[in-house]
mmCIF file of C-alpha atoms and ligand atoms in Angstrom:
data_model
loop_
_atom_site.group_PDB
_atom_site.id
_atom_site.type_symbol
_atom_site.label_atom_id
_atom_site.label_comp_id
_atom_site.label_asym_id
_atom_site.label_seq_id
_atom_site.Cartn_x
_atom_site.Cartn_y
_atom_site.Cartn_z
ATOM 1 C CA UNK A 5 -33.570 61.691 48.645
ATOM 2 C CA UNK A 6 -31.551 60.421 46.039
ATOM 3 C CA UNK A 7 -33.867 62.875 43.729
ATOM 4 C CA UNK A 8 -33.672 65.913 45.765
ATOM 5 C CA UNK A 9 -29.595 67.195 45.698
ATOM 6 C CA UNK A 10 -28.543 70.345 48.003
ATOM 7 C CA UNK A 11 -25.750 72.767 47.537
ATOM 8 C CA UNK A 12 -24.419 73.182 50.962
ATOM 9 C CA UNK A 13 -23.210 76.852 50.954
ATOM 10 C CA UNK A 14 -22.242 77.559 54.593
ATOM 11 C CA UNK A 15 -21.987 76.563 57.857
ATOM 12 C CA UNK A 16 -23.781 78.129 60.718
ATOM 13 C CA UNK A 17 -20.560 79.498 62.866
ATOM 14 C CA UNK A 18 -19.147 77.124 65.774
ATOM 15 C CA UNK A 19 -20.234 78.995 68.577
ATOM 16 C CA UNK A 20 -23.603 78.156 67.710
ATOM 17 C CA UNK A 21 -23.075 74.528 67.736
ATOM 18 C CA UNK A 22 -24.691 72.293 70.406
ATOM 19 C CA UNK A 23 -24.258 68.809 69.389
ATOM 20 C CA UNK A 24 -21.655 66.635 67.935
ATOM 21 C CA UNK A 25 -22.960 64.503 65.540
ATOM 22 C CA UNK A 26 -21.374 61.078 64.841
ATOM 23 C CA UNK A 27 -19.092 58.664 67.237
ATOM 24 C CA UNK A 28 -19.205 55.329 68.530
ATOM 25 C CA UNK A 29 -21.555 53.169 67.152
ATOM 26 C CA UNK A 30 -24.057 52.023 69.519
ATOM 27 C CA UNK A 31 -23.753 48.337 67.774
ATOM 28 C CA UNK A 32 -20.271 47.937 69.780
ATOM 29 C CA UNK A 33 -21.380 48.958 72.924
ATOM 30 C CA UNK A 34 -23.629 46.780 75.560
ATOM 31 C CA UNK A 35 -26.394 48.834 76.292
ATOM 32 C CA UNK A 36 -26.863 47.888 80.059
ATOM 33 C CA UNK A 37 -23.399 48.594 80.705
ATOM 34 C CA UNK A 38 -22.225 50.925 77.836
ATOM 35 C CA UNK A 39 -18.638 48.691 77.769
ATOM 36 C CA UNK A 40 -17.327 48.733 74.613
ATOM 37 C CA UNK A 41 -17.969 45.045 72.411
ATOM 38 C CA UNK A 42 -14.820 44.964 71.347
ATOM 39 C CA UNK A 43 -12.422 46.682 74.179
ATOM 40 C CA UNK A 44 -12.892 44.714 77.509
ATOM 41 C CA UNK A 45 -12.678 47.543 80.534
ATOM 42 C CA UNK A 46 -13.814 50.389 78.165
ATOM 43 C CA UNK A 47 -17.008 52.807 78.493
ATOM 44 C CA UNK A 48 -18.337 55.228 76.633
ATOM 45 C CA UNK A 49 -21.044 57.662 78.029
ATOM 46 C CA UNK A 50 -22.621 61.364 76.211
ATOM 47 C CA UNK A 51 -21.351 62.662 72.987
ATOM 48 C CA UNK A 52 -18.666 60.247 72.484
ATOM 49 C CA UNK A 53 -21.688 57.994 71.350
ATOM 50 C CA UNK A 54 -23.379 58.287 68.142
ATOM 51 C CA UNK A 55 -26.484 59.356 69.298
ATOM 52 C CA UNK A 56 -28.358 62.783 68.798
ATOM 53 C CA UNK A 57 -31.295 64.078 70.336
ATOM 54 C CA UNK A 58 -33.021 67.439 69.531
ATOM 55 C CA UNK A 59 -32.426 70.066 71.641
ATOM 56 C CA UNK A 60 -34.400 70.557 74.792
ATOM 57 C CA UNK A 61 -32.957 68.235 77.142
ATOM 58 C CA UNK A 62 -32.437 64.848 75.676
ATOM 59 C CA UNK A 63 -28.686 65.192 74.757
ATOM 60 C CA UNK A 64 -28.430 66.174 78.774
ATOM 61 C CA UNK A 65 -30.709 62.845 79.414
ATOM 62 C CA UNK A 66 -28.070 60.940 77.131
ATOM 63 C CA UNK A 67 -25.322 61.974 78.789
ATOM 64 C CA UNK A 68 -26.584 61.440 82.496
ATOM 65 C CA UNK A 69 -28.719 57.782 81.338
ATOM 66 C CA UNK A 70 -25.192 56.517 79.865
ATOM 67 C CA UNK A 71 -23.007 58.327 82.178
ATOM 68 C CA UNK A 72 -25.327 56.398 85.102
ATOM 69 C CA UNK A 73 -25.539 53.142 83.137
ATOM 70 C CA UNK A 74 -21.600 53.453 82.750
ATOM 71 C CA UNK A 75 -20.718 54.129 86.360
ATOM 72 C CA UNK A 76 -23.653 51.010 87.441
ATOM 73 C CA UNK A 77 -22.200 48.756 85.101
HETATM 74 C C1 FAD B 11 -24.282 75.910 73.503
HETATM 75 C C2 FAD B 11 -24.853 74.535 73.824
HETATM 76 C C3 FAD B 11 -26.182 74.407 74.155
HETATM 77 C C4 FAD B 11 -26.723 73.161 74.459
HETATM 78 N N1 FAD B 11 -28.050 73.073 74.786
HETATM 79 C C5 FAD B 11 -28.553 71.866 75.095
HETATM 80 C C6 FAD B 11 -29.925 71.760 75.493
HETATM 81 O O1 FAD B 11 -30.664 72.739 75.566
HETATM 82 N N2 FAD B 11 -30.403 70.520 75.775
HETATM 83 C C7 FAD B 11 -29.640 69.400 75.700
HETATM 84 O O2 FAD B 11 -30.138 68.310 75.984
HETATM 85 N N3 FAD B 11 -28.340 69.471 75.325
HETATM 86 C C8 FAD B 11 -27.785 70.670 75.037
HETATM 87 N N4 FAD B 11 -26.494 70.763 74.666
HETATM 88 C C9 FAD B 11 -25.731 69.505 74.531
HETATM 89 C C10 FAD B 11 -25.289 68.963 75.901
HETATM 90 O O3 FAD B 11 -24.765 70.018 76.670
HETATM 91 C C11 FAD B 11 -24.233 67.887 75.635
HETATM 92 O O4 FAD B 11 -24.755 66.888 74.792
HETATM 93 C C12 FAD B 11 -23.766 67.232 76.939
HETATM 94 O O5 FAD B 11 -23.297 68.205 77.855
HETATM 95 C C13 FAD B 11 -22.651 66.248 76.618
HETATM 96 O O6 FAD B 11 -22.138 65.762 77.837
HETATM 97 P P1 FAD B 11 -20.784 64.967 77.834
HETATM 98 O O7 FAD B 11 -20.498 64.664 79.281
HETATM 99 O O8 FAD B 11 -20.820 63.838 76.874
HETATM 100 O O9 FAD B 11 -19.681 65.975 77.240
HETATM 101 P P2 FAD B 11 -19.174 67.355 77.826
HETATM 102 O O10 FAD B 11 -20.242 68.033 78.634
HETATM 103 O O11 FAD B 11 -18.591 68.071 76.636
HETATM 104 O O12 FAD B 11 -18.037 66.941 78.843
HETATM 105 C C14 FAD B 11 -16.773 66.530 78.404
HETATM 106 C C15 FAD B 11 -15.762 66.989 79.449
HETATM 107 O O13 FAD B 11 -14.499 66.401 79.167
HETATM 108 C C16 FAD B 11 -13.512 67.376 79.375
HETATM 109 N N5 FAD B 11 -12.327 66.959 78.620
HETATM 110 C C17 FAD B 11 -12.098 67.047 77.306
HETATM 111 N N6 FAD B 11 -10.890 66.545 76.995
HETATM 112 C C18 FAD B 11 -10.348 66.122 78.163
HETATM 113 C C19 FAD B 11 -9.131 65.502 78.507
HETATM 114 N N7 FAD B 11 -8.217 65.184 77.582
HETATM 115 N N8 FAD B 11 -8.911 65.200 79.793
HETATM 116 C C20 FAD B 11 -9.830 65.482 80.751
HETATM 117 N N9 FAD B 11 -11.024 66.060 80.477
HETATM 118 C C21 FAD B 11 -11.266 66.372 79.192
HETATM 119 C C22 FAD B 11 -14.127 68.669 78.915
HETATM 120 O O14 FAD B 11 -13.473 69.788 79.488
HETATM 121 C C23 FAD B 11 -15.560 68.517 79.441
HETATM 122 O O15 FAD B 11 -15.717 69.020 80.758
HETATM 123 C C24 FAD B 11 -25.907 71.997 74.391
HETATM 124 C C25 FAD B 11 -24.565 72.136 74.066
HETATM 125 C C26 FAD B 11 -24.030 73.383 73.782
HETATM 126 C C27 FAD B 11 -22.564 73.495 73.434
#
């Protein structure tokens, strides 16, 4: 990759946007719970983690999984 530079140009506009990319790393928070490593009390569930699925219903699964895992936990 380190071969292979790109001019970025342009963005596509915002309304077009469907995920945020970036967020809390998944290595500080518990997975079965989705409380924060390093914040006792605090959860994190959908976009606010730095995950990123392709569109067609896995950002939706992310959100619900964690969001479930989250309210379980
Ligand atoms: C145009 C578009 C198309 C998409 N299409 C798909 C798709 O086809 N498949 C797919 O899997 N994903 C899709 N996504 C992504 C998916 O919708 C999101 O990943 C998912 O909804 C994220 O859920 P969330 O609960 O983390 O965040 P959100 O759904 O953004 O919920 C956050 C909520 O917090 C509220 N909020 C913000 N600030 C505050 C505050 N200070 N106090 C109180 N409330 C606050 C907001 O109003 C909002 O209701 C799409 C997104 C967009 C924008």
């Amino acid at each position: 990759m380190k071969a292979f530079p790109i001019t970025i140009r342009d963005f596509r506009p915002v309304d077009e946007a469907i995920i945020t990319d970036g967020g809390v790393s998944v290595k500080e928070i518990k997975p079965k719970t989705m409380e924060s490593k390093l914040v006792s009390g605090l959860y994190f569930a959908g976009e606010i983690i730095d995950v990123t699925g392709f569109t067609g219903g896995f950002n939706l699964q992310i959100a619900f999984s964690t969001a479930n895992a989250a309210a379980l936990g």
